[in-house]
PDB file of C-alpha atoms in Angstrom:
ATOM      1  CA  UNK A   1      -6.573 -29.379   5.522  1.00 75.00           C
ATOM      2  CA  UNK A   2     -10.332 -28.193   4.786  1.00 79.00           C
ATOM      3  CA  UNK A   3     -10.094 -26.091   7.776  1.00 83.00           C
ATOM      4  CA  UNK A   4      -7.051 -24.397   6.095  1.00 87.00           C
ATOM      5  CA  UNK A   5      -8.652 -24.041   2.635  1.00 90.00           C
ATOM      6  CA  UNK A   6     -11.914 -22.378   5.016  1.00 93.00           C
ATOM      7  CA  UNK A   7      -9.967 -19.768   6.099  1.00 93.00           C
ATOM      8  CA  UNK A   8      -8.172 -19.092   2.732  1.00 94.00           C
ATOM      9  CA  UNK A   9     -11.245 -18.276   0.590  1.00 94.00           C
ATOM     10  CA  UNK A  10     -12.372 -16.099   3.717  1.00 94.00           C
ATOM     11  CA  UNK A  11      -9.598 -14.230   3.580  1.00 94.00           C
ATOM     12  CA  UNK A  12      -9.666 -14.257  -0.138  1.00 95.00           C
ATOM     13  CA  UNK A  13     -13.274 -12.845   0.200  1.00 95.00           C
ATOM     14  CA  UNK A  14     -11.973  -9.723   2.922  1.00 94.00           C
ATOM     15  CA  UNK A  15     -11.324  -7.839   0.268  1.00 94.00           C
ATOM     16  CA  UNK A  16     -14.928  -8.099  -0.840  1.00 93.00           C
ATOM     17  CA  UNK A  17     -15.686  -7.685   3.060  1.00 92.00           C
ATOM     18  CA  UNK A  18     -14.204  -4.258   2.752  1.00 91.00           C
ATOM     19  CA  UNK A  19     -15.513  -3.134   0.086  1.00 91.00           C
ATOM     20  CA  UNK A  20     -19.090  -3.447   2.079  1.00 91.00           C
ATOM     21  CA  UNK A  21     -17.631  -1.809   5.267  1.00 90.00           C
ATOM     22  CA  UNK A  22     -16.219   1.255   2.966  1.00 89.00           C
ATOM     23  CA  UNK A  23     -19.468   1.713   1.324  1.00 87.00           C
ATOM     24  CA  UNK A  24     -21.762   1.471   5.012  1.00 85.00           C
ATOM     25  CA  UNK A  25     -19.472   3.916   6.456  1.00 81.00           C
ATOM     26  CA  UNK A  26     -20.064   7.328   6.616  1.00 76.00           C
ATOM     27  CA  UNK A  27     -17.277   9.810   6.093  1.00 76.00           C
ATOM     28  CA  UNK A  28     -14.947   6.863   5.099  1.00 81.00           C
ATOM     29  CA  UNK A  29     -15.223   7.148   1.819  1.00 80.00           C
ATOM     30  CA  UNK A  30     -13.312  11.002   1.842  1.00 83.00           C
ATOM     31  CA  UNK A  31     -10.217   9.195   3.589  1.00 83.00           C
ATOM     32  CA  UNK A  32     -10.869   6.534   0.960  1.00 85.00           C
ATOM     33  CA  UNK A  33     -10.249   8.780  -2.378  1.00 85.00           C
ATOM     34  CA  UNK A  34      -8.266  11.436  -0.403  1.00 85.00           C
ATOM     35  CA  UNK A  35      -4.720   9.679  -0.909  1.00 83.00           C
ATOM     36  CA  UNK A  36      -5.726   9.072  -5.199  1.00 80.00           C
ATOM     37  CA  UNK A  37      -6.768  13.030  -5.339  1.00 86.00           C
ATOM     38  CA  UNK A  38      -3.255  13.627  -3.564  1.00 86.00           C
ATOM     39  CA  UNK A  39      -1.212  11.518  -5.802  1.00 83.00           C
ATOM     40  CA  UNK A  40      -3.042  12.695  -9.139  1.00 86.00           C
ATOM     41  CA  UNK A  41      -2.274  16.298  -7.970  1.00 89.00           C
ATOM     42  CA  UNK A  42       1.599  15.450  -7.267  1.00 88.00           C
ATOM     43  CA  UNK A  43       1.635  13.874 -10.710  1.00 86.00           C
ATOM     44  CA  UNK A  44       0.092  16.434 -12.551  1.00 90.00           C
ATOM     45  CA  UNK A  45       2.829  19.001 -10.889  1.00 91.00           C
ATOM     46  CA  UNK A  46       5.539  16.681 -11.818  1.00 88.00           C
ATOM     47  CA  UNK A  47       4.621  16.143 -15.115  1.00 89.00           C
ATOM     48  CA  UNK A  48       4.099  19.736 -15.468  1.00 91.00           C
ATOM     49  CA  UNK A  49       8.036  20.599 -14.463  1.00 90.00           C
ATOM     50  CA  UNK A  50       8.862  17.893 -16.889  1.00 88.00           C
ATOM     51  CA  UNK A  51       7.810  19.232 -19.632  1.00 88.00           C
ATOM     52  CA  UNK A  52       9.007  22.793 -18.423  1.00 90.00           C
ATOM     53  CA  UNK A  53      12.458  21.006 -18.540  1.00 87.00           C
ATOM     54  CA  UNK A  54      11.943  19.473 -21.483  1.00 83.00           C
ATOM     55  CA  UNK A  55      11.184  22.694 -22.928  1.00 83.00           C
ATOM     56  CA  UNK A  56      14.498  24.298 -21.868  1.00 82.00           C
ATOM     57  CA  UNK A  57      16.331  21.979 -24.241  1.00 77.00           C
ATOM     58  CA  UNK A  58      17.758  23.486 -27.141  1.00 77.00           C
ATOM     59  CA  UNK A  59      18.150  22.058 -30.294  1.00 73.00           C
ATOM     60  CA  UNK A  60      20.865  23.631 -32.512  1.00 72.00           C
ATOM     61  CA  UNK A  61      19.314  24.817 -35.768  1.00 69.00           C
ATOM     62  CA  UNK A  62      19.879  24.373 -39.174  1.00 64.00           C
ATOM     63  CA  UNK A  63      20.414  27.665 -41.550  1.00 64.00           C
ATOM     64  CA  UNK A  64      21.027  27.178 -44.771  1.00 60.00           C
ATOM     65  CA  UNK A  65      20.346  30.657 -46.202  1.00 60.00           C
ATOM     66  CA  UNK A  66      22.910  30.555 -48.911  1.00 57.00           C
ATOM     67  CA  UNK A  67      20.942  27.851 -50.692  1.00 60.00           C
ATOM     68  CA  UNK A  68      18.527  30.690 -50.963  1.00 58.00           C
ATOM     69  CA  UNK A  69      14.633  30.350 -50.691  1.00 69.00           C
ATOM     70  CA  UNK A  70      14.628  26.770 -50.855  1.00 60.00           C
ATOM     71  CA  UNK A  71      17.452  26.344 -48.175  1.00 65.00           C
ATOM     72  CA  UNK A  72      15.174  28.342 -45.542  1.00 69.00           C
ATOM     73  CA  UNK A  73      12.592  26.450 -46.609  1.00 67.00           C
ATOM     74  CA  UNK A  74      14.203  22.774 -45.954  1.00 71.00           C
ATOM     75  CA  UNK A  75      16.109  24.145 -43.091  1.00 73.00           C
ATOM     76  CA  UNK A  76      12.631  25.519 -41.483  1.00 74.00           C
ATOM     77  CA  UNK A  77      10.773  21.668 -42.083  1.00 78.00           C
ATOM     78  CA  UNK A  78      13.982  19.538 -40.318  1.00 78.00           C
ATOM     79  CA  UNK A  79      14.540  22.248 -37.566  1.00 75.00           C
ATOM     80  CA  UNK A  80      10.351  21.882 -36.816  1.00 78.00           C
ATOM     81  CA  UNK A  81      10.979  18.155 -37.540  1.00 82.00           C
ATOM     82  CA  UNK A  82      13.645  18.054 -35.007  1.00 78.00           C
ATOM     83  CA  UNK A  83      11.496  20.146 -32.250  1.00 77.00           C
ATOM     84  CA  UNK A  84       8.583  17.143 -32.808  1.00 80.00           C
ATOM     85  CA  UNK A  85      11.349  14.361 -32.086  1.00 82.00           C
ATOM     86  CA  UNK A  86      12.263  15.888 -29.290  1.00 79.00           C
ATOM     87  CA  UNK A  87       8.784  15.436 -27.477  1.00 82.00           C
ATOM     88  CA  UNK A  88       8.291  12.181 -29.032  1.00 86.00           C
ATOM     89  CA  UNK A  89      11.022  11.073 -27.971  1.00 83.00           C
ATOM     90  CA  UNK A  90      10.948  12.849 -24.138  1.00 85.00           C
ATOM     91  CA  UNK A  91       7.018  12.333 -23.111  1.00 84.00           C
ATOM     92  CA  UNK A  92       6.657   8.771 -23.444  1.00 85.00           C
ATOM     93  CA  UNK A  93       9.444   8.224 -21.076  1.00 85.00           C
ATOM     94  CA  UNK A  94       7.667  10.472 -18.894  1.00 85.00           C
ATOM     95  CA  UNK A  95       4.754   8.581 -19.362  1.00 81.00           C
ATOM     96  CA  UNK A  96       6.431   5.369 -18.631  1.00 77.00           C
ATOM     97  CA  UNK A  97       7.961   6.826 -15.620  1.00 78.00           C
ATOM     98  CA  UNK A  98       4.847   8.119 -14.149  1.00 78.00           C
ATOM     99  CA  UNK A  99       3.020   4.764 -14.960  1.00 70.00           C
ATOM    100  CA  UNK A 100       5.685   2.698 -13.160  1.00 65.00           C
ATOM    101  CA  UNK A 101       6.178   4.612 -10.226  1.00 71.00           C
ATOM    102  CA  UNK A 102       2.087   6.064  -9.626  1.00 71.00           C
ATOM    103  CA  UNK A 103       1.264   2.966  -7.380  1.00 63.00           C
ATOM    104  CA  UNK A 104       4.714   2.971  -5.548  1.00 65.00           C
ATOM    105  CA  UNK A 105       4.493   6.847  -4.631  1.00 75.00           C
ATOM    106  CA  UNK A 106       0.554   6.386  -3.888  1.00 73.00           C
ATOM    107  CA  UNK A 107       1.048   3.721  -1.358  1.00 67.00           C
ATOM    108  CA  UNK A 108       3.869   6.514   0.190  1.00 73.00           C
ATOM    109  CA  UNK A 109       1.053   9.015   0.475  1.00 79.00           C
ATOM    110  CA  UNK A 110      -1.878   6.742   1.086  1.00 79.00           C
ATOM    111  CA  UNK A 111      -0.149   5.837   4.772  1.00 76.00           C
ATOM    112  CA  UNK A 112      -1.298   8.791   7.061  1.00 79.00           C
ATOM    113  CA  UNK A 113      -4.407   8.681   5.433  1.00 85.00           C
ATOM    114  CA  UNK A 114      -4.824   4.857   5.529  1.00 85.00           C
ATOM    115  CA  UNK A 115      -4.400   5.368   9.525  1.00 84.00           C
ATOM    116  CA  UNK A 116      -7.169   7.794   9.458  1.00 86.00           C
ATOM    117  CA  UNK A 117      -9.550   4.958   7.654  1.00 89.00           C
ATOM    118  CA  UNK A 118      -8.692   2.257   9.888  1.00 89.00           C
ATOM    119  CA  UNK A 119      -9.564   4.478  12.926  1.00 87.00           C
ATOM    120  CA  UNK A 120     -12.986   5.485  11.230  1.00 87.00           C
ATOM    121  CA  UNK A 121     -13.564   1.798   9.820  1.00 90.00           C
ATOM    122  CA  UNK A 122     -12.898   0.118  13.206  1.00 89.00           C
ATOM    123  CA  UNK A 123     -14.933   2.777  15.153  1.00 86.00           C
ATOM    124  CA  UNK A 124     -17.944   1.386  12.859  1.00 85.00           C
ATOM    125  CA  UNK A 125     -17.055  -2.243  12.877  1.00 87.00           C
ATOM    126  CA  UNK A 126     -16.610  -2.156  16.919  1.00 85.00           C
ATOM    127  CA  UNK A 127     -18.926  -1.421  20.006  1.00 74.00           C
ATOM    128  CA  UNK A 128     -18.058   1.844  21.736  1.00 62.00           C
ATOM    129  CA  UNK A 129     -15.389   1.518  24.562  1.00 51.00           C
ATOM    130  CA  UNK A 130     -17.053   1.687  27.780  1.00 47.00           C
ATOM    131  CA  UNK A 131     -16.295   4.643  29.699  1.00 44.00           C
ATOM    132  CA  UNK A 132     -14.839   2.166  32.861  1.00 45.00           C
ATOM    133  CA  UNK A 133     -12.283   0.480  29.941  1.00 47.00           C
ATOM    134  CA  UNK A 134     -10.390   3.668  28.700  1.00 48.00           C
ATOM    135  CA  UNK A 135      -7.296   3.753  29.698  1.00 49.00           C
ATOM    136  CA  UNK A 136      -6.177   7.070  31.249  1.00 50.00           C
ATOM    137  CA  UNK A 137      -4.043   9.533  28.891  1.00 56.00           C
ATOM    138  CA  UNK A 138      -0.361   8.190  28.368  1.00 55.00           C
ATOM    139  CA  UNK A 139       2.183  10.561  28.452  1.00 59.00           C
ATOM    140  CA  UNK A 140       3.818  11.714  24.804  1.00 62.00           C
ATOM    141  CA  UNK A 141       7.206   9.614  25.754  1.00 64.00           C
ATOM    142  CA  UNK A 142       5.466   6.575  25.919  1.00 60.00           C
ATOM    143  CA  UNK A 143       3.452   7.433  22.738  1.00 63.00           C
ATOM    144  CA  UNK A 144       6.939   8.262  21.064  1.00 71.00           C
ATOM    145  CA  UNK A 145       8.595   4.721  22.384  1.00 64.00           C
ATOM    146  CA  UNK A 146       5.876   2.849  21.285  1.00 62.00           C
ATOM    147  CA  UNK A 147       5.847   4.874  17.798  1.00 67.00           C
ATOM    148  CA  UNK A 148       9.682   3.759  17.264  1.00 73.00           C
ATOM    149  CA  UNK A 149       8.806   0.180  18.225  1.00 70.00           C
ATOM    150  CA  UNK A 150       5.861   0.245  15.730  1.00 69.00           C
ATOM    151  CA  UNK A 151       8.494   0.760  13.262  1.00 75.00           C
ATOM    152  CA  UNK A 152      11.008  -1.514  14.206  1.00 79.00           C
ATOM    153  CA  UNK A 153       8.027  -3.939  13.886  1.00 78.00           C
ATOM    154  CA  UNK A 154       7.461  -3.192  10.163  1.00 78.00           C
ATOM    155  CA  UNK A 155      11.241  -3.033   9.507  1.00 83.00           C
ATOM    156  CA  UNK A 156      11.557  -6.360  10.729  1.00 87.00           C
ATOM    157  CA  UNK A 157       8.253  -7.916   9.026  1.00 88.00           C
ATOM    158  CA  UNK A 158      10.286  -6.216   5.366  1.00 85.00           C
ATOM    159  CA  UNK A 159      13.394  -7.789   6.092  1.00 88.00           C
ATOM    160  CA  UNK A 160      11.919 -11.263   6.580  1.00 90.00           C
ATOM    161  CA  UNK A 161       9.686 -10.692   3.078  1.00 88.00           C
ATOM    162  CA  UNK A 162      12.856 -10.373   1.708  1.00 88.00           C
ATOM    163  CA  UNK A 163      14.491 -13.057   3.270  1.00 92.00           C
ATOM    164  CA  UNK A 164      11.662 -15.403   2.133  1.00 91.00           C
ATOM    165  CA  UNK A 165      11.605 -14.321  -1.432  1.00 88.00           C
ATOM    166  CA  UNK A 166      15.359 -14.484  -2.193  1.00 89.00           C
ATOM    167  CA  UNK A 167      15.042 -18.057  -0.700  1.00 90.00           C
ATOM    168  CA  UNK A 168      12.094 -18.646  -3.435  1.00 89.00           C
ATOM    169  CA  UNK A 169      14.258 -16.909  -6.280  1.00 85.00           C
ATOM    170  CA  UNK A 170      16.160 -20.608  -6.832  1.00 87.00           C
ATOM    171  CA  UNK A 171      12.565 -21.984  -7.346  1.00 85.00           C
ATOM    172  CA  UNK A 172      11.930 -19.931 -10.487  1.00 83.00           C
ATOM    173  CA  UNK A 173      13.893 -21.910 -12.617  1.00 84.00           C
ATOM    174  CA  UNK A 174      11.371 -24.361 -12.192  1.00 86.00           C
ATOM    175  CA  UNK A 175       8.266 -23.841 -14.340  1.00 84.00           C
ATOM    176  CA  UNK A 176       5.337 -22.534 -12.596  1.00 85.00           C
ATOM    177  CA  UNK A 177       6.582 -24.346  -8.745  1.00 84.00           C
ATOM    178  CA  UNK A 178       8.998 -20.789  -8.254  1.00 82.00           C
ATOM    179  CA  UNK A 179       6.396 -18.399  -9.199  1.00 87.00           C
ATOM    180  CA  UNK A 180       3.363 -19.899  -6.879  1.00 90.00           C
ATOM    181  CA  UNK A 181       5.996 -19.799  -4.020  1.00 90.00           C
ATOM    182  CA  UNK A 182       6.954 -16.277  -4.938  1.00 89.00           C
ATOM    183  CA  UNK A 183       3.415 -15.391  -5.759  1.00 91.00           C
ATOM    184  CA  UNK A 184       2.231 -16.935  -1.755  1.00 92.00           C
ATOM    185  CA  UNK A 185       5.171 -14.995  -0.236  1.00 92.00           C
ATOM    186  CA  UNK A 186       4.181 -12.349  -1.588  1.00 90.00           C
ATOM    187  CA  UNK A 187       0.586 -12.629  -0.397  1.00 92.00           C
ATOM    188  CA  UNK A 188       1.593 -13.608   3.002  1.00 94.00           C
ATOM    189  CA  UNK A 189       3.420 -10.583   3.363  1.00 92.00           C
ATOM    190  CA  UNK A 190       1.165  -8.413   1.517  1.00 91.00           C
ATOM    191  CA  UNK A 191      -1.930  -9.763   3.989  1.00 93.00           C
ATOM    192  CA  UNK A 192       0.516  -9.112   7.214  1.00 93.00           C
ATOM    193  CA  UNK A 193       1.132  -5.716   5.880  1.00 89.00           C
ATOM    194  CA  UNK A 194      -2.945  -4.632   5.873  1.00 91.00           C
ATOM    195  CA  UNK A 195      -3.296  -6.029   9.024  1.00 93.00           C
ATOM    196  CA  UNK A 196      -0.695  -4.195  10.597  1.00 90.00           C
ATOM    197  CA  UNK A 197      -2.264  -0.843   9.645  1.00 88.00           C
ATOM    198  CA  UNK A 198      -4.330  -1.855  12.917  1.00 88.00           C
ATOM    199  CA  UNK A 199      -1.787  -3.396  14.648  1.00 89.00           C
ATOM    200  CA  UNK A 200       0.498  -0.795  14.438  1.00 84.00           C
ATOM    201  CA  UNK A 201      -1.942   2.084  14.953  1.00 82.00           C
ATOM    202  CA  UNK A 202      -2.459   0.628  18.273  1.00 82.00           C
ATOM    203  CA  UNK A 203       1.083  -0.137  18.848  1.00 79.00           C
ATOM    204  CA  UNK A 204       1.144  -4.027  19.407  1.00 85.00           C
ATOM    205  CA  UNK A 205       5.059  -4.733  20.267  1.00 84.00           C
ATOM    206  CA  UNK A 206       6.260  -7.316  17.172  1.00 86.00           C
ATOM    207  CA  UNK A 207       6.069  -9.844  19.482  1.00 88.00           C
ATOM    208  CA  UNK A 208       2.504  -9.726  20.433  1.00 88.00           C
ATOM    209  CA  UNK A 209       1.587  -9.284  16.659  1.00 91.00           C
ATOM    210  CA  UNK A 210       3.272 -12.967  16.063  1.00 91.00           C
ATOM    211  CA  UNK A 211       0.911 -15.146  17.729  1.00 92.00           C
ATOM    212  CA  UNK A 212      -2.250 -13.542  15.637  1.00 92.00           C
ATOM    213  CA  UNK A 213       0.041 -13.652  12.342  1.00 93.00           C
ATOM    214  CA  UNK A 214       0.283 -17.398  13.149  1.00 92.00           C
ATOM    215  CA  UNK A 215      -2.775 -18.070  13.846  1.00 92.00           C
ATOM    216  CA  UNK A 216      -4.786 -17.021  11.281  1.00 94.00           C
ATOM    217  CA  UNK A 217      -1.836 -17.555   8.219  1.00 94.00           C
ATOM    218  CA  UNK A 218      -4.031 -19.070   5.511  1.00 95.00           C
ATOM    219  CA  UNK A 219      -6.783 -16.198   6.114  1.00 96.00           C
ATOM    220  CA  UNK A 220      -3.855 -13.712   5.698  1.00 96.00           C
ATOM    221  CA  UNK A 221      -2.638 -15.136   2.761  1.00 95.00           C
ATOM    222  CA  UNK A 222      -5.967 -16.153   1.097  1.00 96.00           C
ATOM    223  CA  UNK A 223      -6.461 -11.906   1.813  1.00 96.00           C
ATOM    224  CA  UNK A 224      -2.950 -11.668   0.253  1.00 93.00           C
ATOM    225  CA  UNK A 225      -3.361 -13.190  -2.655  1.00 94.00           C
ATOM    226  CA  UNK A 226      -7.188 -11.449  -3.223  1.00 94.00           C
ATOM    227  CA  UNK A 227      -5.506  -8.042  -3.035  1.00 92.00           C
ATOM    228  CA  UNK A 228      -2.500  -9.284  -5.247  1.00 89.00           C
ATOM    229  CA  UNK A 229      -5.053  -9.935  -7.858  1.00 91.00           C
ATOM    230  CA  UNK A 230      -6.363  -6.602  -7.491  1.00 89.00           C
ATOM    231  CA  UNK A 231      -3.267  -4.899  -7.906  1.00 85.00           C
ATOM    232  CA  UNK A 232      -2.743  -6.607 -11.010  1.00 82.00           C
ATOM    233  CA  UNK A 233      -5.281  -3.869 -12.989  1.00 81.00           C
ATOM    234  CA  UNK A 234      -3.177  -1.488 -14.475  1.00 69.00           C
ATOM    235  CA  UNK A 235      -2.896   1.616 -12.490  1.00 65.00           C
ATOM    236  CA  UNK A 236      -5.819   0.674 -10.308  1.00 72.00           C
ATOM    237  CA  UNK A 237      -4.003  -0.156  -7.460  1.00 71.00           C
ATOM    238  CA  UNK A 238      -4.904   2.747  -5.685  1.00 72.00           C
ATOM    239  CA  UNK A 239      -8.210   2.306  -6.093  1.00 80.00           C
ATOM    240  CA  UNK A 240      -7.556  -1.136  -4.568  1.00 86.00           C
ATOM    241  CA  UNK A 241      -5.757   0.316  -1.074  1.00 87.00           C
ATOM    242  CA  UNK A 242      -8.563   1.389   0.879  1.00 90.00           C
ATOM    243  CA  UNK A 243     -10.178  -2.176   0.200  1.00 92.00           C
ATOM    244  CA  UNK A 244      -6.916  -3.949   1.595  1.00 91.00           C
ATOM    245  CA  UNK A 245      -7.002  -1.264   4.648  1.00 91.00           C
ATOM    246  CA  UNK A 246     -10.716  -2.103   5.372  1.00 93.00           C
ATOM    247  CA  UNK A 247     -10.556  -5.810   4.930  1.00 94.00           C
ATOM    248  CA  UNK A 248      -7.287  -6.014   7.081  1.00 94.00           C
ATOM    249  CA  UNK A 249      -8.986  -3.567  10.336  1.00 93.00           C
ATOM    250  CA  UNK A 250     -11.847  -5.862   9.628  1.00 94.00           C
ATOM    251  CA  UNK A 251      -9.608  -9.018  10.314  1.00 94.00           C
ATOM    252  CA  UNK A 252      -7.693  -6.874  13.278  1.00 94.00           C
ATOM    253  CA  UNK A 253     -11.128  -6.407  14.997  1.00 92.00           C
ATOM    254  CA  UNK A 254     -12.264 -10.259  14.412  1.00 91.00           C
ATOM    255  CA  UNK A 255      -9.375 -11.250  16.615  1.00 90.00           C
ATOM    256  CA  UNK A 256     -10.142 -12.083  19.925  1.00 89.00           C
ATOM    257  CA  UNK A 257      -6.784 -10.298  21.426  1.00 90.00           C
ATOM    258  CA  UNK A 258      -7.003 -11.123  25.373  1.00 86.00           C
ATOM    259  CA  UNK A 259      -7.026 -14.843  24.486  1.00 88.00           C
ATOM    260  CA  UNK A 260      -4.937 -14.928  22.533  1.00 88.00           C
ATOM    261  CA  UNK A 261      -2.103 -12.849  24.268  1.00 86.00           C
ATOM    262  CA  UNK A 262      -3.278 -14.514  27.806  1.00 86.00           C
ATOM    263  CA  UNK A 263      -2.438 -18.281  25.657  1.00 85.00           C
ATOM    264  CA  UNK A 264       0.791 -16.858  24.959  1.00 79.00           C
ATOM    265  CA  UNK A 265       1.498 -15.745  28.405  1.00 81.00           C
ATOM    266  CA  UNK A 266       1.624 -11.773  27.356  1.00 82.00           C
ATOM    267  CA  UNK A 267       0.089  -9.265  28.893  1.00 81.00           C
ATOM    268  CA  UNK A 268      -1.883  -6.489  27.517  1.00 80.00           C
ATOM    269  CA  UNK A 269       0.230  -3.367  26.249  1.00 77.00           C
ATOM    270  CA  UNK A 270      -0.132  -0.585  28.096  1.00 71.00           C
ATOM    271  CA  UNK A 271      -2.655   1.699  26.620  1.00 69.00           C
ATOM    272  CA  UNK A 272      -3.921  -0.987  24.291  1.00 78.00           C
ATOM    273  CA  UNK A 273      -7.550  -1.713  24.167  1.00 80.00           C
ATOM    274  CA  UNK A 274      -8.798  -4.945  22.457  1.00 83.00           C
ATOM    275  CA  UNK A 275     -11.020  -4.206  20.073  1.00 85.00           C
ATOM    276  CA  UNK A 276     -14.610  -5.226  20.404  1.00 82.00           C
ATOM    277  CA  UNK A 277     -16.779  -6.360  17.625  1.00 77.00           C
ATOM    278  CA  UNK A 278     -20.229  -5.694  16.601  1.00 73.00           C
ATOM    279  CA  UNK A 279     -22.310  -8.798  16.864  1.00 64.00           C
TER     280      UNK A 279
END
């Protein structure tokens, strides 16, 4: 039990972790903000064509000219009236939109970049490979299987997420019990999902990634549920990321890989070198 709650604050501190490793890295900190400059930039351009649409829409006007002076006059203040509605109306939905959707689209966009900070984080967390480790250059077939099996990995890590929540969904009805099982779910899943940027950047086959999920569950859902606080802060969940991506390499690279494969009776993937770290 104690050993469990152990490794549950220290995952709930990797976020923390990460946040050290960003800052003592150099040229991390570009692939870091890169993905939030992105994402600002596709937001400004589609906020931009929304109000270019919103401008196209045409309001009939009111003319009442044969009331005279004073007909122009009140059909001048309700047609500007009506133009004002129409952007009060339009831009907060747009607003609401972006607001709702800025996180969702940023994690989209963060993922080629989040690769690139892994590979830079675990370069500093890790002694160099020596020269009589590296495996010799795989051909681009092999590369391109073990891309689609990476995939098929995270596929099947979303579909059992979902599977667990809709199991906790009958919990809800009871106060507080259904939303901490929802809430740990989440976090589980959410911790897996960091830890797999490494994982899968190296191209562990699901079933090697298994025994190091269940070995070290509480840390990765004490890390979970850290970064599940974090995202909690309005719109600062991109700011949040590369903290999850640093604190889940720096879990990848604390895991000692050939024992822990050789216990479960796997062998090394081809092309995959165990990462090293520091002392």
């Amino acid at each position: 039990m104690m050993h469990n709650v152990k490794s549950f604050i220290t995952g709930f501190m990797l976020p923390i972790k990460g946040a050290q490793i960003l800052l003592s890295t150099k040229r991390s900190k570009r692939w870091a903000v890169m993905p939030l400059i992105v994402n600002i930039i596709i937001y400004i351009m589609l906020i931009s064509i929304f109000v270019w649409l919103i401008s196209l829409i045409k309001i009939p006007e009111l003319s009442w000219e044969f009331w005279g002076s004073f007909g122009t006059w009140l059909s001048d203040i309700i047609n500007a009236m009506a133009g004002i509605l129409k952007w009060t109306l339009t831009m907060p939905l747009v607003f609401v939109l972006c607001y709702f959707t800025f996180t969702i689209v940023g994690m989209v966009v963060a993922a080629p970049f989040n690769d690139i900070l892994s590979e830079k984080l675990e370069d500093q967390i890790c002694i160099e490979v020596e020269q009589g480790d590296e495996e010799p250059d795989r051909p681009l077939r092999l590369d391109m299987k073990a891309a689609v099996i990476s995939i098929i990995s995270s596929f099947k890590f979303v579909v059992r997420q979902i599977f667990y929540s809709v199991l906790t969904l009958p919990f809800l009805l009871i106060p507080f019990v259904g939303a901490t099982m929802l809430f740990l779910v989440t976090a589980y899943f959410t911790g897996i999902g960091f830890l797999d940027v490494g994982m899968a950047r190296n191209y562990l086959p699901y079933e090697c990634k298994l025994p190091a999920i269940s070995q070290n569950k509480w840390t990765i859902i004490g890390f979970g549920a850290g970064m599940e606080i974090l995202f909690m802060i309005p719109l600062a969940g991109l700011l949040m990321l590369p903290l999850g991506v640093a604190g889940g390499t720096y879990l990848y690279c604390d895991i000692d890989w050939e024992r822990l494969l050789s216990n479960d009776n796997f062998e090394l993937p081809q092309g995959f070198i165990p990462p090293r770290k520091r002392a």
